[in-house]
Amino acid sequence: MYSVTTRDDASVSLSGEVARSDLVEVRASIERLVEAHDAPRVVVYLKDLKSYNSQILSLCLCLIRKAKSLDIELEFKEPPQKLFDMARVGGLEFIFSH
């Protein structure tokens, strides 16, 4: 089970286990929170995320693309080491290197 929560005026947390069937809902939830923040930069904290797969990396890329279309900088912080390592193998470590 996953959780998407607002931490403060410019940050959101994604935690728990994200199942493949949850991805569309997770994406929509985070997109709504990003759109609702009145800030040029929003941080998504991933410290308590328990899912480490290519679908999560794809989700991050989709969210970055959506934020750019809204002229918002989206930053992912505190990714689990396994997720960062997966991104690095695929040349996608820039997702977490803001």
CSV table of N, CA and C in Angstrom, one decimal, residues 7-89:
chain,number,residue,atom,x,y,z
A,7,ARG,N,3.8,17.5,2.4
A,7,ARG,CA,4.6,17.7,3.6
A,7,ARG,C,4.5,19.2,4.0
A,8,ASP,N,4.6,20.1,3.1
A,8,ASP,CA,4.5,21.5,3.3
A,8,ASP,C,4.1,22.2,2.0
A,9,ASP,N,4.3,23.5,2.0
A,9,ASP,CA,3.9,24.3,0.8
A,9,ASP,C,4.5,23.9,-0.5
A,10,ALA,N,5.7,23.3,-0.4
A,10,ALA,CA,6.4,22.9,-1.7
A,10,ALA,C,7.0,21.5,-1.7
A,11,SER,N,6.4,20.6,-0.9
A,11,SER,CA,6.9,19.3,-1.0
A,11,SER,C,5.9,18.2,-0.7
A,12,VAL,N,6.1,17.0,-1.3
A,12,VAL,CA,5.2,15.9,-1.3
A,12,VAL,C,6.0,14.7,-0.9
A,13,SER,N,5.4,13.7,-0.3
A,13,SER,CA,6.1,12.4,0.0
A,13,SER,C,5.4,11.3,-0.7
A,14,LEU,N,6.1,10.4,-1.3
A,14,LEU,CA,5.6,9.1,-1.8
A,14,LEU,C,6.2,8.0,-1.0
A,15,SER,N,5.4,7.2,-0.4
A,15,SER,CA,6.0,6.2,0.5
A,15,SER,C,5.2,4.9,0.3
A,16,GLY,N,5.8,3.8,0.8
A,16,GLY,CA,5.1,2.5,0.8
A,16,GLY,C,5.4,1.7,-0.5
A,17,GLU,N,4.6,0.7,-0.7
A,17,GLU,CA,4.7,-0.2,-1.9
A,17,GLU,C,3.8,0.3,-3.0
A,18,VAL,N,4.3,0.6,-4.2
A,18,VAL,CA,3.4,1.0,-5.3
A,18,VAL,C,3.3,-0.2,-6.2
A,19,ALA,N,2.1,-0.7,-6.3
A,19,ALA,CA,1.8,-1.8,-7.2
A,19,ALA,C,1.6,-1.3,-8.6
A,20,ARG,N,1.8,-2.2,-9.6
A,20,ARG,CA,1.7,-1.8,-11.0
A,20,ARG,C,0.3,-1.2,-11.2
A,21,SER,N,-0.7,-1.8,-10.6
A,21,SER,CA,-2.1,-1.3,-10.8
A,21,SER,C,-2.4,0.1,-10.2
A,22,ASP,N,-1.4,0.5,-9.3
A,22,ASP,CA,-1.6,1.8,-8.6
A,22,ASP,C,-0.9,3.0,-9.4
A,23,LEU,N,-0.1,2.7,-10.4
A,23,LEU,CA,0.7,3.7,-11.0
A,23,LEU,C,-0.1,4.9,-11.6
A,24,VAL,N,-1.2,4.6,-12.3
A,24,VAL,CA,-1.9,5.7,-12.9
A,24,VAL,C,-2.5,6.6,-11.7
A,25,GLU,N,-3.0,6.0,-10.7
A,25,GLU,CA,-3.5,6.7,-9.6
A,25,GLU,C,-2.5,7.5,-8.8
A,26,VAL,N,-1.3,6.9,-8.6
A,26,VAL,CA,-0.2,7.6,-8.0
A,26,VAL,C,0.2,8.9,-8.8
A,27,ARG,N,0.4,8.6,-10.1
A,27,ARG,CA,0.7,9.7,-11.0
A,27,ARG,C,-0.3,10.9,-10.9
A,28,ALA,N,-1.6,10.6,-11.0
A,28,ALA,CA,-2.6,11.6,-11.0
A,28,ALA,C,-2.6,12.3,-9.6
A,29,SER,N,-2.4,11.6,-8.5
A,29,SER,CA,-2.3,12.2,-7.2
A,29,SER,C,-1.2,13.2,-7.1
A,30,ILE,N,0.0,12.8,-7.5
A,30,ILE,CA,1.1,13.7,-7.4
A,30,ILE,C,1.0,14.9,-8.4
A,31,GLU,N,0.5,14.6,-9.6
A,31,GLU,CA,0.3,15.7,-10.5
A,31,GLU,C,-0.7,16.8,-9.9
A,32,ARG,N,-1.8,16.3,-9.3
A,32,ARG,CA,-2.7,17.2,-8.7
A,32,ARG,C,-2.0,18.1,-7.6
A,33,LEU,N,-1.2,17.4,-6.8
A,33,LEU,CA,-0.5,18.1,-5.7
A,33,LEU,C,0.5,19.1,-6.3
A,34,VAL,N,1.2,18.7,-7.3
A,34,VAL,CA,2.2,19.7,-7.9
A,34,VAL,C,1.4,20.9,-8.5
A,35,GLU,N,0.3,20.6,-9.2
A,35,GLU,CA,-0.5,21.7,-9.8
A,35,GLU,C,-1.0,22.6,-8.7
A,36,ALA,N,-1.4,22.1,-7.5
A,36,ALA,CA,-2.0,22.9,-6.5
A,36,ALA,C,-0.9,23.7,-5.7
A,37,HIS,N,0.3,23.3,-5.7
A,37,HIS,CA,1.4,24.1,-5.0
A,37,HIS,C,1.6,25.4,-5.8
A,38,ASP,N,1.7,26.5,-5.1
A,38,ASP,CA,1.9,27.8,-5.7
A,38,ASP,C,3.4,28.1,-5.5
A,39,ALA,N,4.3,27.2,-6.1
A,39,ALA,CA,5.7,27.4,-5.9
A,39,ALA,C,6.4,27.1,-7.3
A,40,PRO,N,7.5,27.7,-7.6
A,40,PRO,CA,8.2,27.4,-8.8
A,40,PRO,C,9.0,26.1,-8.8
A,41,ARG,N,9.1,25.5,-7.5
A,41,ARG,CA,9.8,24.3,-7.4
A,41,ARG,C,9.1,23.4,-6.3
A,42,VAL,N,9.0,22.2,-6.6
A,42,VAL,CA,8.3,21.2,-5.7
A,42,VAL,C,9.2,20.0,-5.5
A,43,VAL,N,9.4,19.6,-4.3
A,43,VAL,CA,10.2,18.4,-4.0
A,43,VAL,C,9.3,17.2,-3.7
A,44,VAL,N,9.7,16.1,-4.2
A,44,VAL,CA,9.0,14.8,-3.9
A,44,VAL,C,10.0,14.0,-3.1
A,45,TYR,N,9.7,13.7,-1.9
A,45,TYR,CA,10.6,12.8,-1.1
A,45,TYR,C,10.2,11.4,-1.2
A,46,LEU,N,11.2,10.6,-1.4
A,46,LEU,CA,11.1,9.1,-1.7
A,46,LEU,C,11.7,8.2,-0.6
A,47,LYS,N,12.1,8.8,0.5
A,47,LYS,CA,12.8,8.1,1.5
A,47,LYS,C,12.1,6.8,1.9
A,48,ASP,N,10.8,6.8,2.1
A,48,ASP,CA,10.1,5.6,2.6
A,48,ASP,C,9.4,4.8,1.5
A,49,LEU,N,9.9,5.0,0.3
A,49,LEU,CA,9.4,4.2,-0.8
A,49,LEU,C,9.9,2.8,-0.8
A,50,LYS,N,9.1,1.8,-1.0
A,50,LYS,CA,9.5,0.4,-0.9
A,50,LYS,C,9.5,-0.3,-2.3
A,51,SER,N,9.2,0.5,-3.3
A,51,SER,CA,9.2,-0.1,-4.7
A,51,SER,C,10.4,0.3,-5.4
A,52,TYR,N,11.1,-0.6,-6.0
A,52,TYR,CA,12.3,-0.3,-6.8
A,52,TYR,C,12.3,-1.0,-8.1
A,53,ASN,N,11.7,-0.3,-9.1
A,53,ASN,CA,11.6,-1.0,-10.4
A,53,ASN,C,11.5,0.1,-11.5
A,54,SER,N,11.6,-0.4,-12.8
A,54,SER,CA,11.6,0.5,-13.9
A,54,SER,C,10.3,1.3,-14.0
A,55,GLN,N,9.2,0.8,-13.5
A,55,GLN,CA,7.9,1.5,-13.5
A,55,GLN,C,8.0,2.8,-12.6
A,56,ILE,N,8.7,2.7,-11.5
A,56,ILE,CA,8.9,3.9,-10.7
A,56,ILE,C,9.8,4.9,-11.4
A,57,LEU,N,10.8,4.5,-12.0
A,57,LEU,CA,11.6,5.4,-12.8
A,57,LEU,C,10.8,6.1,-13.9
A,58,SER,N,10.0,5.3,-14.6
A,58,SER,CA,9.1,5.9,-15.6
A,58,SER,C,8.2,6.9,-15.0
A,59,LEU,N,7.6,6.6,-13.9
A,59,LEU,CA,6.7,7.5,-13.2
A,59,LEU,C,7.4,8.8,-12.9
A,60,CYS,N,8.7,8.8,-12.4
A,60,CYS,CA,9.5,10.0,-12.1
A,60,CYS,C,9.6,10.8,-13.4
A,61,LEU,N,10.0,10.1,-14.5
A,61,LEU,CA,10.1,10.8,-15.8
A,61,LEU,C,8.9,11.5,-16.2
A,62,CYS,N,7.7,10.8,-16.1
A,62,CYS,CA,6.4,11.4,-16.5
A,62,CYS,C,6.1,12.6,-15.6
A,63,LEU,N,6.4,12.5,-14.3
A,63,LEU,CA,6.1,13.7,-13.4
A,63,LEU,C,7.0,14.8,-13.7
A,64,ILE,N,8.3,14.6,-14.1
A,64,ILE,CA,9.2,15.7,-14.5
A,64,ILE,C,8.7,16.4,-15.7
A,65,ARG,N,8.2,15.6,-16.7
A,65,ARG,CA,7.7,16.1,-17.9
A,65,ARG,C,6.4,17.0,-17.7
A,66,LYS,N,5.5,16.5,-16.8
A,66,LYS,CA,4.3,17.2,-16.5
A,66,LYS,C,4.7,18.6,-15.8
A,67,ALA,N,5.6,18.5,-14.8
A,67,ALA,CA,6.0,19.7,-14.1
A,67,ALA,C,6.6,20.7,-15.1
A,68,LYS,N,7.5,20.3,-16.0
A,68,LYS,CA,8.0,21.2,-17.0
A,68,LYS,C,7.0,21.9,-17.8
A,69,SER,N,5.9,21.2,-18.1
A,69,SER,CA,4.8,21.8,-18.9
A,69,SER,C,4.1,22.8,-18.1
A,70,LEU,N,4.2,22.8,-16.8
A,70,LEU,CA,3.6,23.8,-15.9
A,70,LEU,C,4.6,24.8,-15.5
A,71,ASP,N,5.8,24.8,-16.0
A,71,ASP,CA,6.9,25.7,-15.7
A,71,ASP,C,7.3,25.6,-14.2
A,72,ILE,N,7.3,24.3,-13.7
A,72,ILE,CA,7.6,24.0,-12.3
A,72,ILE,C,8.8,23.1,-12.3
A,73,GLU,N,9.8,23.4,-11.5
A,73,GLU,CA,10.9,22.5,-11.3
A,73,GLU,C,10.6,21.4,-10.3
A,74,LEU,N,10.7,20.2,-10.7
A,74,LEU,CA,10.4,19.0,-9.8
A,74,LEU,C,11.6,18.3,-9.4
A,75,GLU,N,11.8,18.2,-8.1
A,75,GLU,CA,13.1,17.5,-7.6
A,75,GLU,C,12.7,16.3,-6.8
A,76,PHE,N,13.4,15.2,-7.0
A,76,PHE,CA,13.2,14.0,-6.2
A,76,PHE,C,14.3,13.9,-5.2
A,77,LYS,N,14.0,13.8,-3.9
A,77,LYS,CA,15.0,13.7,-2.9
A,77,LYS,C,14.9,12.4,-2.1
A,78,GLU,N,16.0,12.0,-1.6
A,78,GLU,CA,16.1,10.8,-0.7
A,78,GLU,C,15.6,9.5,-1.3
A,79,PRO,N,16.0,9.3,-2.6
A,79,PRO,CA,15.5,8.0,-3.2
A,79,PRO,C,16.2,6.8,-2.5
A,80,PRO,N,15.5,5.7,-2.4
A,80,PRO,CA,16.2,4.5,-1.8
A,80,PRO,C,17.4,4.2,-2.7
A,81,GLN,N,18.4,3.7,-2.1
A,81,GLN,CA,19.7,3.4,-2.8
A,81,GLN,C,19.5,2.4,-4.0
A,82,LYS,N,18.6,1.4,-3.8
A,82,LYS,CA,18.3,0.5,-4.9
A,82,LYS,C,17.7,1.2,-6.1
A,83,LEU,N,16.8,2.1,-5.8
A,83,LEU,CA,16.2,2.9,-6.9
A,83,LEU,C,17.3,3.7,-7.6
A,84,PHE,N,18.1,4.4,-6.9
A,84,PHE,CA,19.2,5.2,-7.4
A,84,PHE,C,20.1,4.4,-8.3
A,85,ASP,N,20.5,3.2,-7.8
A,85,ASP,CA,21.4,2.3,-8.5
A,85,ASP,C,20.7,1.9,-9.8
A,86,MET,N,19.4,1.6,-9.8
A,86,MET,CA,18.8,1.2,-11.1
A,86,MET,C,18.8,2.4,-12.1
A,87,ALA,N,18.6,3.6,-11.6
A,87,ALA,CA,18.6,4.7,-12.4
A,87,ALA,C,20.0,4.9,-13.0
A,88,ARG,N,21.0,4.7,-12.2
A,88,ARG,CA,22.4,4.9,-12.7
A,88,ARG,C,22.7,3.9,-13.8
A,89,VAL,N,22.3,2.7,-13.6
A,89,VAL,CA,22.6,1.6,-14.6
A,89,VAL,C,22.0,2.0,-16.0
